[in-house]
PDB file of C-alpha atoms and ligand atoms in Angstrom:
ATOM      1  CA  MET A   1      95.367 140.290  17.760  1.00  0.00           C
ATOM      2  CA  LYS A   2      92.085 139.268  19.895  1.00  0.00           C
ATOM      3  CA  LYS A   3      92.007 136.319  21.474  1.00  0.00           C
ATOM      4  CA  THR A   4      90.751 133.392  19.937  1.00  0.00           C
ATOM      5  CA  LEU A   5      88.131 131.628  22.460  1.00  0.00           C
ATOM      6  CA  ILE A   6      87.543 128.541  22.796  1.00  0.00           C
ATOM      7  CA  ALA A   7      83.744 127.232  23.156  1.00  0.00           C
ATOM      8  CA  PRO A   8      83.554 123.269  23.866  1.00  0.00           C
ATOM      9  CA  SER A   9      80.367 121.932  22.348  1.00  0.00           C
ATOM     10  CA  ILE A  10      78.198 119.678  25.668  1.00  0.00           C
ATOM     11  CA  LEU A  11      76.800 117.594  22.146  1.00  0.00           C
ATOM     12  CA  SER A  12      79.164 115.897  22.270  1.00  0.00           C
ATOM     13  CA  CYS A  13      79.744 115.311  26.462  1.00  0.00           C
ATOM     14  CA  ASP A  14      78.363 112.131  28.714  1.00  0.00           C
ATOM     15  CA  PHE A  15      74.674 113.592  29.221  1.00  0.00           C
ATOM     16  CA  SER A  16      74.598 110.846  31.822  1.00  0.00           C
ATOM     17  CA  LYS A  17      76.890 112.950  33.872  1.00  0.00           C
ATOM     18  CA  ALA A  18      76.824 116.550  31.812  1.00  0.00           C
ATOM     19  CA  GLY A  19      76.394 118.765  35.566  1.00  0.00           C
ATOM     20  CA  ASN A  20      79.749 116.927  35.781  1.00  0.00           C
ATOM     21  CA  GLU A  21      81.126 116.931  32.300  1.00  0.00           C
ATOM     22  CA  ILE A  22      80.676 121.237  32.097  1.00  0.00           C
ATOM     23  CA  ALA A  23      82.223 121.244  35.388  1.00  0.00           C
ATOM     24  CA  ASP A  24      85.195 119.402  33.886  1.00  0.00           C
ATOM     25  CA  ILE A  25      85.383 121.280  30.823  1.00  0.00           C
ATOM     26  CA  SER A  26      85.515 124.852  33.289  1.00  0.00           C
ATOM     27  CA  ALA A  27      88.635 123.538  34.922  1.00  0.00           C
ATOM     28  CA  CYS A  28      90.339 122.388  31.872  1.00  0.00           C
ATOM     29  CA  GLY A  29      90.580 126.396  30.470  1.00  0.00           C
ATOM     30  CA  ALA A  30      87.294 126.793  28.059  1.00  0.00           C
ATOM     31  CA  ASP A  31      86.343 130.173  27.889  1.00  0.00           C
ATOM     32  CA  TRP A  32      82.495 129.659  26.514  1.00  0.00           C
ATOM     33  CA  ILE A  33      80.463 126.726  27.098  1.00  0.00           C
ATOM     34  CA  HIS A  34      78.478 125.721  23.439  1.00  0.00           C
ATOM     35  CA  ILE A  35      75.194 124.094  24.410  1.00  0.00           C
ATOM     36  CA  ASP A  36      73.468 122.931  21.018  1.00  0.00           C
ATOM     37  CA  VAL A  37      69.079 123.269  20.949  1.00  0.00           C
ATOM     38  CA  MET A  38      67.660 120.665  18.809  1.00  0.00           C
ATOM     39  CA  ASP A  39      64.125 120.473  18.201  1.00  0.00           C
ATOM     40  CA  GLY A  40      64.054 117.918  15.871  1.00  0.00           C
ATOM     41  CA  HIS A  41      62.131 120.328  13.366  1.00  0.00           C
ATOM     42  CA  PHE A  42      64.796 122.751  11.901  1.00  0.00           C
ATOM     43  CA  VAL A  43      67.499 120.110  11.910  1.00  0.00           C
ATOM     44  CA  PRO A  44      66.908 116.245  12.064  1.00  0.00           C
ATOM     45  CA  ASN A  45      68.217 115.729  15.705  1.00  0.00           C
ATOM     46  CA  ILE A  46      66.330 116.562  19.280  1.00  0.00           C
ATOM     47  CA  THR A  47      68.937 117.582  22.053  1.00  0.00           C
ATOM     48  CA  PHE A  48      67.222 119.236  25.186  1.00  0.00           C
ATOM     49  CA  GLY A  49      65.414 122.839  26.443  1.00  0.00           C
ATOM     50  CA  ALA A  50      66.192 125.335  28.617  1.00  0.00           C
ATOM     51  CA  PRO A  51      63.968 123.593  31.368  1.00  0.00           C
ATOM     52  CA  VAL A  52      67.145 120.716  31.116  1.00  0.00           C
ATOM     53  CA  MET A  53      70.045 123.572  30.720  1.00  0.00           C
ATOM     54  CA  LYS A  54      68.529 125.231  34.281  1.00  0.00           C
ATOM     55  CA  PHE A  55      70.437 122.720  35.907  1.00  0.00           C
ATOM     56  CA  PHE A  56      73.577 123.152  33.703  1.00  0.00           C
ATOM     57  CA  ARG A  57      73.851 127.191  35.201  1.00  0.00           C
ATOM     58  CA  SER A  58      75.419 125.819  39.077  1.00  0.00           C
ATOM     59  CA  TYR A  59      78.280 123.702  37.290  1.00  0.00           C
ATOM     60  CA  SER A  60      79.908 126.741  35.643  1.00  0.00           C
ATOM     61  CA  GLU A  61      80.526 130.416  35.716  1.00  0.00           C
ATOM     62  CA  LYS A  62      81.643 130.238  31.998  1.00  0.00           C
ATOM     63  CA  PHE A  63      79.673 132.272  29.333  1.00  0.00           C
ATOM     64  CA  PHE A  64      76.788 130.170  28.559  1.00  0.00           C
ATOM     65  CA  ASP A  65      76.814 130.523  24.269  1.00  0.00           C
ATOM     66  CA  VAL A  66      73.178 129.257  22.990  1.00  0.00           C
ATOM     67  CA  HIS A  67      73.733 127.444  19.616  1.00  0.00           C
ATOM     68  CA  LEU A  68      69.160 127.566  18.569  1.00  0.00           C
ATOM     69  CA  MET A  69      68.935 124.761  16.227  1.00  0.00           C
ATOM     70  CA  ILE A  70      65.202 125.199  16.218  1.00  0.00           C
ATOM     71  CA  SER A  71      62.532 126.644  13.646  1.00  0.00           C
ATOM     72  CA  ASP A  72      60.530 129.454  16.241  1.00  0.00           C
ATOM     73  CA  PRO A  73      63.550 130.978  18.581  1.00  0.00           C
ATOM     74  CA  LEU A  74      61.367 134.053  19.138  1.00  0.00           C
ATOM     75  CA  PHE A  75      59.608 131.663  21.243  1.00  0.00           C
ATOM     76  CA  TYR A  76      61.498 130.649  23.470  1.00  0.00           C
ATOM     77  CA  ILE A  77      64.177 133.590  23.899  1.00  0.00           C
ATOM     78  CA  ASN A  78      62.478 134.348  27.410  1.00  0.00           C
ATOM     79  CA  ASP A  79      63.103 130.537  28.670  1.00  0.00           C
ATOM     80  CA  PHE A  80      66.132 130.145  27.938  1.00  0.00           C
ATOM     81  CA  VAL A  81      67.522 133.971  28.810  1.00  0.00           C
ATOM     82  CA  LYS A  82      66.051 132.993  32.203  1.00  0.00           C
ATOM     83  CA  ALA A  83      68.042 129.465  32.507  1.00  0.00           C
ATOM     84  CA  GLY A  84      70.618 131.361  32.714  1.00  0.00           C
ATOM     85  CA  ALA A  85      72.162 132.090  28.605  1.00  0.00           C
ATOM     86  CA  ASP A  86      75.095 134.763  28.282  1.00  0.00           C
ATOM     87  CA  GLY A  87      74.969 134.609  24.334  1.00  0.00           C
ATOM     88  CA  ILE A  88      71.629 133.514  22.257  1.00  0.00           C
ATOM     89  CA  THR A  89      72.657 132.399  19.202  1.00  0.00           C
ATOM     90  CA  PHE A  90      69.466 131.608  16.435  1.00  0.00           C
ATOM     91  CA  HIS A  91      69.472 130.707  12.510  1.00  0.00           C
ATOM     92  CA  VAL A  92      68.294 133.622  10.396  1.00  0.00           C
ATOM     93  CA  GLU A  93      66.769 130.319   8.178  1.00  0.00           C
ATOM     94  CA  CYS A  94      63.952 130.315  10.600  1.00  0.00           C
ATOM     95  CA  ASP A  95      61.345 130.396  10.773  1.00  0.00           C
ATOM     96  CA  SER A  96      60.706 133.369  13.630  1.00  0.00           C
ATOM     97  CA  ASP A  97      60.337 137.357  12.555  1.00  0.00           C
ATOM     98  CA  ILE A  98      64.703 138.114  12.769  1.00  0.00           C
ATOM     99  CA  ASP A  99      64.307 141.787  13.666  1.00  0.00           C
ATOM    100  CA  ALA A 100      62.136 140.869  16.615  1.00  0.00           C
ATOM    101  CA  THR A 101      64.010 138.128  18.108  1.00  0.00           C
ATOM    102  CA  ILE A 102      67.446 140.114  17.924  1.00  0.00           C
ATOM    103  CA  ASP A 103      65.596 142.638  19.604  1.00  0.00           C
ATOM    104  CA  GLU A 104      64.117 140.579  22.402  1.00  0.00           C
ATOM    105  CA  ILE A 105      67.746 138.933  22.638  1.00  0.00           C
ATOM    106  CA  ASN A 106      69.211 142.546  23.489  1.00  0.00           C
ATOM    107  CA  LYS A 107      66.771 143.033  25.171  1.00  0.00           C
ATOM    108  CA  ASN A 108      67.374 141.130  27.894  1.00  0.00           C
ATOM    109  CA  GLY A 109      70.871 142.424  28.196  1.00  0.00           C
ATOM    110  CA  LYS A 110      72.598 139.369  26.459  1.00  0.00           C
ATOM    111  CA  MET A 111      75.172 139.272  23.067  1.00  0.00           C
ATOM    112  CA  ALA A 112      73.084 138.295  20.509  1.00  0.00           C
ATOM    113  CA  GLY A 113      74.065 135.932  17.103  1.00  0.00           C
ATOM    114  CA  LEU A 114      73.003 135.030  14.315  1.00  0.00           C
ATOM    115  CA  SER A 115      74.246 132.018  11.920  1.00  0.00           C
ATOM    116  CA  VAL A 116      73.809 130.844   8.829  1.00  0.00           C
ATOM    117  CA  LYS A 117      73.669 126.892   7.394  1.00  0.00           C
ATOM    118  CA  PRO A 118      76.223 125.865   4.654  1.00  0.00           C
ATOM    119  CA  LYS A 119      74.236 126.681   1.916  1.00  0.00           C
ATOM    120  CA  THR A 120      73.093 130.122   3.156  1.00  0.00           C
ATOM    121  CA  PRO A 121      75.079 132.864   1.648  1.00  0.00           C
ATOM    122  CA  ALA A 122      76.874 135.377   4.599  1.00  0.00           C
ATOM    123  CA  GLU A 123      74.998 138.079   3.395  1.00  0.00           C
ATOM    124  CA  ALA A 124      71.646 136.829   4.468  1.00  0.00           C
ATOM    125  CA  VAL A 125      73.171 138.227   7.463  1.00  0.00           C
ATOM    126  CA  PHE A 126      73.988 141.697   6.516  1.00  0.00           C
ATOM    127  CA  PRO A 127      70.544 143.942   7.132  1.00  0.00           C
ATOM    128  CA  TYR A 128      71.312 142.988  10.708  1.00  0.00           C
ATOM    129  CA  LEU A 129      75.225 143.688  11.720  1.00  0.00           C
ATOM    130  CA  ASP A 130      74.128 146.404  13.260  1.00  0.00           C
ATOM    131  CA  LYS A 131      72.995 145.000  15.935  1.00  0.00           C
ATOM    132  CA  ILE A 132      74.218 141.533  16.936  1.00  0.00           C
ATOM    133  CA  GLY A 133      77.716 140.893  18.756  1.00  0.00           C
ATOM    134  CA  MET A 134      78.367 137.644  16.730  1.00  0.00           C
ATOM    135  CA  VAL A 135      78.165 136.101  13.358  1.00  0.00           C
ATOM    136  CA  LEU A 136      78.225 131.840  13.601  1.00  0.00           C
ATOM    137  CA  ILE A 137      79.505 130.148  10.319  1.00  0.00           C
ATOM    138  CA  MET A 138      78.100 126.310  10.225  1.00  0.00           C
ATOM    139  CA  THR A 139      81.619 124.769   8.386  1.00  0.00           C
ATOM    140  CA  VAL A 140      78.857 121.670   8.477  1.00  0.00           C
ATOM    141  CA  GLU A 141      75.169 120.872   8.180  1.00  0.00           C
ATOM    142  CA  PRO A 142      73.744 121.865  11.782  1.00  0.00           C
ATOM    143  CA  GLY A 143      72.354 118.883  13.601  1.00  0.00           C
ATOM    144  CA  PHE A 144      75.342 116.214  14.686  1.00  0.00           C
ATOM    145  CA  GLY A 145      78.346 116.123  16.220  1.00  0.00           C
ATOM    146  CA  GLY A 146      81.452 114.191  14.564  1.00  0.00           C
ATOM    147  CA  GLN A 147      80.342 115.339  11.301  1.00  0.00           C
ATOM    148  CA  LYS A 148      83.264 117.049   7.913  1.00  0.00           C
ATOM    149  CA  PHE A 149      84.413 120.299   8.204  1.00  0.00           C
ATOM    150  CA  MET A 150      83.872 122.087   5.297  1.00  0.00           C
ATOM    151  CA  GLY A 151      86.547 124.057   3.913  1.00  0.00           C
ATOM    152  CA  ASP A 152      84.694 126.366   1.226  1.00  0.00           C
ATOM    153  CA  MET A 153      82.918 128.305   3.824  1.00  0.00           C
ATOM    154  CA  MET A 154      86.293 130.246   4.533  1.00  0.00           C
ATOM    155  CA  PRO A 155      84.972 133.371   2.437  1.00  0.00           C
ATOM    156  CA  LYS A 156      81.979 132.990   4.133  1.00  0.00           C
ATOM    157  CA  ILE A 157      84.134 134.791   6.915  1.00  0.00           C
ATOM    158  CA  GLU A 158      86.046 137.267   4.628  1.00  0.00           C
ATOM    159  CA  ALA A 159      82.937 138.160   3.878  1.00  0.00           C
ATOM    160  CA  ILE A 160      81.250 139.357   7.483  1.00  0.00           C
ATOM    161  CA  LYS A 161      84.543 140.785   8.155  1.00  0.00           C
ATOM    162  CA  ALA A 162      85.330 142.897   4.884  1.00  0.00           C
ATOM    163  CA  GLU A 163      81.365 144.080   5.627  1.00  0.00           C
ATOM    164  CA  CYS A 164      81.666 145.650   9.097  1.00  0.00           C
ATOM    165  CA  GLU A 165      84.636 146.788   8.482  1.00  0.00           C
ATOM    166  CA  LYS A 166      83.234 148.311   5.709  1.00  0.00           C
ATOM    167  CA  ARG A 167      80.404 150.090   7.339  1.00  0.00           C
ATOM    168  CA  GLY A 168      82.569 150.593  10.376  1.00  0.00           C
ATOM    169  CA  ILE A 169      80.989 147.910  12.497  1.00  0.00           C
ATOM    170  CA  LYS A 170      84.132 147.221  15.426  1.00  0.00           C
ATOM    171  CA  ASP A 171      84.103 143.653  17.869  1.00  0.00           C
ATOM    172  CA  MET A 172      81.597 141.804  16.034  1.00  0.00           C
ATOM    173  CA  LEU A 173      82.841 138.198  17.066  1.00  0.00           C
ATOM    174  CA  ILE A 174      83.050 135.019  14.196  1.00  0.00           C
ATOM    175  CA  GLN A 175      82.028 132.066  15.574  1.00  0.00           C
ATOM    176  CA  VAL A 176      82.704 128.951  13.290  1.00  0.00           C
ATOM    177  CA  ASP A 177      80.776 125.427  14.734  1.00  0.00           C
ATOM    178  CA  GLY A 178      81.313 121.965  12.990  1.00  0.00           C
ATOM    179  CA  GLY A 179      84.152 120.043  12.252  1.00  0.00           C
ATOM    180  CA  ILE A 180      87.145 122.251  14.074  1.00  0.00           C
ATOM    181  CA  ASN A 181      89.978 120.339  15.460  1.00  0.00           C
ATOM    182  CA  ALA A 182      93.863 120.592  15.958  1.00  0.00           C
ATOM    183  CA  ASP A 183      94.434 121.064  12.029  1.00  0.00           C
ATOM    184  CA  THR A 184      91.198 122.918  10.813  1.00  0.00           C
ATOM    185  CA  ALA A 185      92.179 125.032  13.446  1.00  0.00           C
ATOM    186  CA  ALA A 186      94.382 126.577  12.281  1.00  0.00           C
ATOM    187  CA  LEU A 187      92.432 126.992   9.049  1.00  0.00           C
ATOM    188  CA  VAL A 188      89.946 128.695  10.245  1.00  0.00           C
ATOM    189  CA  LYS A 189      91.591 130.968  12.479  1.00  0.00           C
ATOM    190  CA  LYS A 190      94.002 132.516   9.766  1.00  0.00           C
ATOM    191  CA  ALA A 191      90.583 133.515   7.635  1.00  0.00           C
ATOM    192  CA  GLY A 192      89.615 135.385  10.937  1.00  0.00           C
ATOM    193  CA  ALA A 193      87.745 133.721  13.507  1.00  0.00           C
ATOM    194  CA  ASP A 194      87.339 134.366  16.578  1.00  0.00           C
ATOM    195  CA  VAL A 195      85.201 131.891  18.419  1.00  0.00           C
ATOM    196  CA  LEU A 196      86.191 128.259  17.813  1.00  0.00           C
ATOM    197  CA  VAL A 197      82.903 125.510  18.795  1.00  0.00           C
ATOM    198  CA  ALA A 198      84.525 122.030  19.224  1.00  0.00           C
ATOM    199  CA  GLY A 199      82.589 118.887  19.755  1.00  0.00           C
ATOM    200  CA  SER A 200      84.380 116.001  20.234  1.00  0.00           C
ATOM    201  CA  ALA A 201      87.451 116.887  19.280  1.00  0.00           C
ATOM    202  CA  VAL A 202      87.608 118.175  22.464  1.00  0.00           C
ATOM    203  CA  PHE A 203      85.425 115.703  24.207  1.00  0.00           C
ATOM    204  CA  GLY A 204      87.008 113.096  22.373  1.00  0.00           C
ATOM    205  CA  ALA A 205      90.030 113.769  23.370  1.00  0.00           C
ATOM    206  CA  GLU A 206      92.068 111.685  26.150  1.00  0.00           C
ATOM    207  CA  ASP A 207      93.560 115.155  27.839  1.00  0.00           C
ATOM    208  CA  ARG A 208      91.292 118.149  27.477  1.00  0.00           C
ATOM    209  CA  LYS A 209      93.024 120.461  28.531  1.00  0.00           C
ATOM    210  CA  GLU A 210      95.869 119.828  25.810  1.00  0.00           C
ATOM    211  CA  ALA A 211      93.109 119.694  23.672  1.00  0.00           C
ATOM    212  CA  ILE A 212      91.707 123.584  24.403  1.00  0.00           C
ATOM    213  CA  GLU A 213      94.979 124.208  24.394  1.00  0.00           C
ATOM    214  CA  LYS A 214      96.225 122.961  21.197  1.00  0.00           C
ATOM    215  CA  LEU A 215      92.701 124.803  19.442  1.00  0.00           C
ATOM    216  CA  ARG A 216      93.621 127.911  21.468  1.00  0.00           C
ATOM    217  CA  ASN A 217      97.335 128.211  19.581  1.00  0.00           C
ATOM    218  CA  ALA A 218      96.732 126.788  16.271  1.00  0.00           C
TER     219      ALA A 218
HETATM  220  C1  DX5 B   1      75.602 120.655  15.085  1.00  0.00           C
HETATM  221  C2  DX5 B   1      76.489 121.359  16.226  1.00  0.00           C
HETATM  222  C3  DX5 B   1      77.805 121.365  16.633  1.00  0.00           C
HETATM  223  C4  DX5 B   1      78.269 120.248  17.468  1.00  0.00           C
HETATM  224  C5  DX5 B   1      80.066 120.933  16.552  1.00  0.00           C
HETATM  225  O1  DX5 B   1      75.159 121.096  14.336  1.00  0.00           O
HETATM  226  O2  DX5 B   1      76.332 122.931  16.288  1.00  0.00           O
HETATM  227  O3  DX5 B   1      78.537 122.511  17.605  1.00  0.00           O
HETATM  228  O4  DX5 B   1      78.122 119.883  18.168  1.00  0.00           O
HETATM  229  O5  DX5 B   1      80.386 118.970  16.716  1.00  0.00           O
HETATM  230  P1  DX5 B   1      81.636 118.793  16.003  1.00  0.00           P
HETATM  231  O6  DX5 B   1      83.149 119.645  16.898  1.00  0.00           O
HETATM  232  O7  DX5 B   1      82.336 117.215  16.686  1.00  0.00           O
HETATM  233  O8  DX5 B   1      81.345 118.767  14.617  1.00  0.00           O
HETATM  234 ZN1   ZN B   2      76.291 124.080  17.591  1.00  0.00          ZN
END
């Protein structure tokens, strides 16, 4: 069985000391660092862009898992590559050309991920499965941390897994993001998720190391 990867989302960190927060979470056993980029257009919230992210890079050697919740990801891929992204996930609902955006990420040797919002069916990513490394199933409406987990997204995980199996696509990672805590982690793992994103459940915990362990062993 594949190891479950835990990717704490820095959206819930104290941004006045973001570098130290990233170093801390890395020392506490995070596998990946999940970096939420929002443009105030694709989602009703604004975080930061590549010029800010580049300063995070020196605080951790972990895999930087960049989640772009922006309308035109293609325009910014190069900036995020230069700023130190290891994987770049963007939304199938965005305005950019999906194939061109995946190609741009792959061309730079980074892992391309494609995400679906709760109201988008899993089938929307089927045409691209051959050239991406990860599918992100949102388990909340993107935009904010601390929302309630949507359990009815689980069939989407199963649909992606079944389609990959049918087409002989191996090593596809399935990531879930939104409302993941020790309880919901068990559900998503059972459904077949490989990478668990968690913001408030990790950064809000008294003992972050323990919180990460709990998610991994749920
Ligand atoms: C939401 C972001 C998530 C968010 C998750 O749009 O994509 O990564 O930080 O936060 P929690 O784990 O608190 O739901
Ligand atoms: Zn995210």
